[in-house]
């Protein structure tokens, strides 16, 4: 699922992520937002293609916000879990609640109330916001999380955001060296299961296929990531490739956090060049 420390142990039994899709399009991209999963991104592909590069097997996959707090005695199936507001819903398939939404052809805003991944509890003391804007070279996503509760949660790795893609994209590409944005050699490998942790000194990572084509995201505030691949057969819907840029943050009363993500499609060289343009833009 979404765990940056505790990874998936048992997949959901069926996909429930296609109920209410809102589509954004321009000349480059086709993006689907699932309003039955808090408006989370459930589809990204080329405008003229029917290939979806996002894994939307259950409400814990997708591209979405997920936050972690203290241990609370909850269980995900049989696994001990912790306080975990998730934009999409819970592991049994319960939907998060969309509070407000505004859509245009190539831009969308969604405000939602997350649920606890393990218990399905509706977390009225949490608000998630997501703004998606399509551009010619990338998809720009702005996320905001607000906690109105009174509990002091300990610091934990936070997914910024959780990023699940099609399992046919098996090779993780990133830069982890000491000379970012100089054209230095990229690192490539196929992650194992459960979680691995890697530096991302150019603040981006991507999964690509055997033709070096895939999807990546650039998160300027993150210098580290977690990743894994689940499932032996990429043709099975439960199989996936996962990564998440991470930072360690403590959610406490009055906590608010905003960050930006840029997503694009292409070869690793094309993705790197596009993210460099974002990086170099004042």
Short mmCIF file of N, CA, C and O in Angstrom, two decimals, residues 196-261:
data_model
loop_
_atom_site.label_atom_id
_atom_site.label_comp_id
_atom_site.label_asym_id
_atom_site.label_seq_id
_atom_site.Cartn_x
_atom_site.Cartn_y
_atom_site.Cartn_z
N UNK A 196 12.91 0.02 -0.07
CA UNK A 196 14.29 0.46 -0.10
C UNK A 196 14.29 1.99 0.04
O UNK A 196 13.29 2.64 -0.24
N UNK A 197 15.44 2.54 0.45
CA UNK A 197 15.57 3.99 0.59
C UNK A 197 16.77 4.45 -0.24
O UNK A 197 17.84 3.84 -0.18
N UNK A 198 16.57 5.54 -1.01
CA UNK A 198 17.60 6.02 -1.91
C UNK A 198 17.65 7.55 -1.89
O UNK A 198 16.62 8.21 -1.76
N UNK A 199 18.84 8.13 -2.08
CA UNK A 199 18.92 9.58 -2.24
C UNK A 199 18.46 10.00 -3.63
O UNK A 199 18.59 9.24 -4.60
N UNK A 200 17.90 11.20 -3.74
CA UNK A 200 17.53 11.79 -5.03
C UNK A 200 18.04 13.24 -5.02
O UNK A 200 17.30 14.16 -4.73
N UNK A 201 19.30 13.40 -5.36
CA UNK A 201 19.93 14.71 -5.22
C UNK A 201 19.52 15.69 -6.32
O UNK A 201 19.84 16.88 -6.22
N UNK A 202 18.83 15.20 -7.37
CA UNK A 202 18.17 16.10 -8.33
C UNK A 202 16.68 16.21 -8.05
O UNK A 202 15.96 16.82 -8.83
N UNK A 203 16.22 15.59 -6.97
CA UNK A 203 14.84 15.73 -6.47
C UNK A 203 13.79 15.11 -7.39
O UNK A 203 12.63 15.48 -7.32
N UNK A 204 14.18 14.16 -8.24
CA UNK A 204 13.21 13.51 -9.10
C UNK A 204 13.56 12.03 -9.25
O UNK A 204 14.68 11.61 -9.00
N UNK A 205 12.55 11.27 -9.65
CA UNK A 205 12.73 9.85 -9.96
C UNK A 205 11.70 9.46 -11.01
O UNK A 205 10.69 10.15 -11.20
N UNK A 206 11.96 8.36 -11.69
CA UNK A 206 11.05 7.89 -12.74
C UNK A 206 11.13 6.38 -12.84
O UNK A 206 12.16 5.77 -12.51
N UNK A 207 10.04 5.78 -13.27
CA UNK A 207 10.04 4.38 -13.68
C UNK A 207 9.93 4.32 -15.20
O UNK A 207 9.07 5.00 -15.79
N UNK A 208 10.77 3.51 -15.84
CA UNK A 208 10.75 3.37 -17.30
C UNK A 208 10.69 1.89 -17.66
O UNK A 208 11.02 1.01 -16.87
N UNK A 209 10.26 1.64 -18.92
CA UNK A 209 10.18 0.27 -19.42
C UNK A 209 11.47 -0.10 -20.13
O UNK A 209 12.48 0.63 -20.07
N UNK A 210 11.46 -1.24 -20.85
CA UNK A 210 12.69 -1.69 -21.50
C UNK A 210 13.05 -0.86 -22.73
O UNK A 210 14.11 -1.06 -23.33
N UNK A 211 12.17 0.10 -23.11
CA UNK A 211 12.48 1.05 -24.17
C UNK A 211 12.89 2.41 -23.60
O UNK A 211 12.99 3.38 -24.34
N UNK A 212 13.09 2.47 -22.29
CA UNK A 212 13.46 3.69 -21.58
C UNK A 212 12.36 4.75 -21.63
O UNK A 212 12.62 5.94 -21.51
N UNK A 213 11.13 4.32 -21.77
CA UNK A 213 9.99 5.24 -21.76
C UNK A 213 9.21 5.04 -20.46
O UNK A 213 8.98 3.90 -20.03
N UNK A 214 8.81 6.17 -19.85
CA UNK A 214 8.05 6.00 -18.61
C UNK A 214 7.55 7.32 -18.07
O UNK A 214 7.32 8.28 -18.80
N UNK A 215 7.39 7.34 -16.75
CA UNK A 215 6.79 8.47 -16.05
C UNK A 215 7.64 8.82 -14.85
O UNK A 215 8.17 7.94 -14.17
N UNK A 216 7.78 10.12 -14.61
CA UNK A 216 8.57 10.56 -13.47
C UNK A 216 7.96 11.76 -12.79
O UNK A 216 7.06 12.40 -13.34
N UNK A 217 8.44 12.04 -11.59
CA UNK A 217 7.98 13.23 -10.90
C UNK A 217 9.14 13.92 -10.20
O UNK A 217 10.09 13.27 -9.73
N UNK A 218 9.05 15.24 -10.15
CA UNK A 218 10.07 16.12 -9.59
C UNK A 218 9.44 16.82 -8.39
O UNK A 218 8.40 17.47 -8.50
N UNK A 219 10.07 16.66 -7.21
CA UNK A 219 9.58 17.25 -5.97
C UNK A 219 10.76 18.01 -5.35
O UNK A 219 11.59 17.42 -4.67
N UNK A 220 10.85 19.33 -5.56
CA UNK A 220 12.04 20.08 -5.14
C UNK A 220 12.38 20.00 -3.66
O UNK A 220 13.55 20.14 -3.29
N UNK A 221 11.37 19.76 -2.81
CA UNK A 221 11.64 19.77 -1.37
C UNK A 221 12.18 18.44 -0.85
O UNK A 221 12.53 18.33 0.32
N UNK A 222 12.27 17.41 -1.71
CA UNK A 222 12.67 16.07 -1.25
C UNK A 222 14.06 15.72 -1.74
O UNK A 222 14.39 15.90 -2.91
N UNK A 223 14.88 15.20 -0.84
CA UNK A 223 16.22 14.74 -1.18
C UNK A 223 16.39 13.24 -0.99
O UNK A 223 17.47 12.70 -1.21
N UNK A 224 15.33 12.58 -0.57
CA UNK A 224 15.36 11.13 -0.33
C UNK A 224 14.05 10.54 -0.81
O UNK A 224 13.02 11.22 -0.90
N UNK A 225 14.08 9.25 -1.12
CA UNK A 225 12.87 8.57 -1.55
C UNK A 225 12.84 7.17 -0.98
O UNK A 225 13.86 6.62 -0.54
N UNK A 226 11.64 6.59 -0.97
CA UNK A 226 11.48 5.18 -0.70
C UNK A 226 10.85 4.54 -1.92
O UNK A 226 10.17 5.20 -2.72
N UNK A 227 11.09 3.23 -2.11
CA UNK A 227 10.61 2.58 -3.33
C UNK A 227 10.50 1.08 -3.10
O UNK A 227 11.12 0.51 -2.21
N UNK A 228 9.68 0.44 -3.94
CA UNK A 228 9.62 -1.01 -4.02
C UNK A 228 8.86 -1.42 -5.27
O UNK A 228 8.20 -0.60 -5.91
N UNK A 229 8.96 -2.70 -5.60
CA UNK A 229 8.11 -3.31 -6.63
C UNK A 229 7.39 -4.49 -5.99
O UNK A 229 8.00 -5.28 -5.29
N UNK A 230 6.09 -4.58 -6.26
CA UNK A 230 5.27 -5.64 -5.66
C UNK A 230 4.69 -6.51 -6.77
O UNK A 230 4.16 -5.99 -7.76
N UNK A 231 4.75 -7.82 -6.58
CA UNK A 231 4.14 -8.76 -7.51
C UNK A 231 5.13 -9.27 -8.54
O UNK A 231 5.89 -8.50 -9.14
N UNK A 232 5.09 -10.59 -8.79
CA UNK A 232 6.03 -11.21 -9.72
C UNK A 232 5.61 -11.07 -11.17
O UNK A 232 6.44 -11.08 -12.07
N UNK A 233 4.30 -10.94 -11.42
CA UNK A 233 3.78 -10.90 -12.78
C UNK A 233 3.24 -9.50 -13.07
O UNK A 233 2.21 -9.10 -12.54
N UNK A 234 3.91 -8.73 -13.94
CA UNK A 234 3.45 -7.36 -14.21
C UNK A 234 2.09 -7.29 -14.87
O UNK A 234 1.48 -6.21 -14.89
N UNK A 235 1.59 -8.41 -15.39
CA UNK A 235 0.27 -8.41 -16.02
C UNK A 235 -0.86 -8.51 -15.01
O UNK A 235 -2.03 -8.30 -15.35
N UNK A 236 -0.53 -8.85 -13.76
CA UNK A 236 -1.55 -8.92 -12.73
C UNK A 236 -1.84 -7.52 -12.19
O UNK A 236 -0.92 -6.75 -11.90
N UNK A 237 -3.13 -7.15 -12.07
CA UNK A 237 -3.46 -5.79 -11.63
C UNK A 237 -2.88 -5.43 -10.27
O UNK A 237 -2.63 -4.26 -9.99
N UNK A 238 -2.68 -6.43 -9.40
CA UNK A 238 -2.15 -6.14 -8.06
C UNK A 238 -0.67 -5.83 -8.07
O UNK A 238 -0.14 -5.30 -7.09
N UNK A 239 0.04 -6.16 -9.16
CA UNK A 239 1.46 -5.84 -9.25
C UNK A 239 1.64 -4.34 -9.47
O UNK A 239 0.80 -3.69 -10.11
N UNK A 240 2.73 -3.80 -8.97
CA UNK A 240 2.95 -2.36 -9.15
C UNK A 240 4.41 -2.02 -8.97
O UNK A 240 5.19 -2.77 -8.40
N UNK A 241 4.75 -0.85 -9.48
CA UNK A 241 6.02 -0.20 -9.17
C UNK A 241 5.69 1.04 -8.36
O UNK A 241 4.78 1.80 -8.71
N UNK A 242 6.45 1.27 -7.30
CA UNK A 242 6.13 2.36 -6.36
C UNK A 242 7.37 3.14 -5.99
O UNK A 242 8.46 2.58 -5.82
N UNK A 243 7.22 4.44 -5.88
CA UNK A 243 8.20 5.25 -5.16
C UNK A 243 7.49 6.44 -4.54
O UNK A 243 6.37 6.80 -4.91
N UNK A 244 8.17 7.05 -3.60
CA UNK A 244 7.66 8.26 -2.98
C UNK A 244 8.82 9.12 -2.51
O UNK A 244 9.66 8.66 -1.73
N UNK A 245 8.90 10.37 -2.97
CA UNK A 245 9.80 11.31 -2.33
C UNK A 245 9.36 11.51 -0.88
O UNK A 245 8.15 11.57 -0.60
N UNK A 246 10.30 11.60 0.05
CA UNK A 246 9.93 11.66 1.47
C UNK A 246 10.70 12.76 2.20
O UNK A 246 11.80 13.16 1.82
N UNK A 247 10.05 13.25 3.26
CA UNK A 247 10.68 14.08 4.28
C UNK A 247 10.14 13.64 5.63
O UNK A 247 9.03 13.09 5.72
N UNK A 248 10.91 13.87 6.68
CA UNK A 248 10.48 13.53 8.03
C UNK A 248 9.83 14.76 8.66
O UNK A 248 10.48 15.80 8.82
N UNK A 249 8.54 14.62 8.99
CA UNK A 249 7.77 15.73 9.54
C UNK A 249 6.88 15.21 10.66
O UNK A 249 6.39 14.08 10.59
N UNK A 250 6.64 16.04 11.66
CA UNK A 250 5.74 15.70 12.77
C UNK A 250 4.43 16.46 12.61
O UNK A 250 4.43 17.69 12.48
N UNK A 251 3.32 15.75 12.63
CA UNK A 251 2.00 16.37 12.52
C UNK A 251 1.51 16.69 13.93
O UNK A 251 1.30 15.80 14.75
N UNK A 252 1.33 17.97 14.19
CA UNK A 252 0.93 18.45 15.49
C UNK A 252 -0.18 19.47 15.34
O UNK A 252 -0.49 19.89 14.22
N UNK A 253 -0.86 19.87 16.42
CA UNK A 253 -1.96 20.82 16.29
C UNK A 253 -1.55 22.07 15.50
O UNK A 253 -0.50 22.66 15.73
N UNK A 254 -2.41 22.43 14.53
CA UNK A 254 -2.13 23.58 13.68
C UNK A 254 -1.23 23.28 12.50
O UNK A 254 -0.89 24.19 11.73
N UNK A 255 -0.86 22.01 12.30
CA UNK A 255 0.05 21.64 11.21
C UNK A 255 -0.58 21.94 9.85
O UNK A 255 -1.72 21.54 9.58
N UNK A 256 0.16 22.63 9.00
CA UNK A 256 -0.21 22.86 7.61
C UNK A 256 1.03 22.67 6.76
O UNK A 256 2.12 23.10 7.15
N UNK A 257 0.86 22.06 5.59
CA UNK A 257 2.02 21.82 4.73
C UNK A 257 1.58 21.85 3.28
O UNK A 257 0.58 21.24 2.91
N UNK A 258 2.34 22.59 2.45
CA UNK A 258 2.07 22.68 1.02
C UNK A 258 3.33 22.35 0.25
O UNK A 258 4.44 22.67 0.69
N UNK A 259 3.17 21.72 -0.90
CA UNK A 259 4.32 21.43 -1.74
C UNK A 259 3.87 21.24 -3.19
O UNK A 259 2.68 21.06 -3.47
N UNK A 260 4.84 21.29 -4.10
CA UNK A 260 4.57 21.19 -5.53
C UNK A 260 5.24 19.98 -6.13
O UNK A 260 6.35 19.58 -5.73
N UNK A 261 4.56 19.41 -7.13
CA UNK A 261 5.04 18.22 -7.84
C UNK A 261 4.90 18.48 -9.33
O UNK A 261 3.87 19.00 -9.78
#
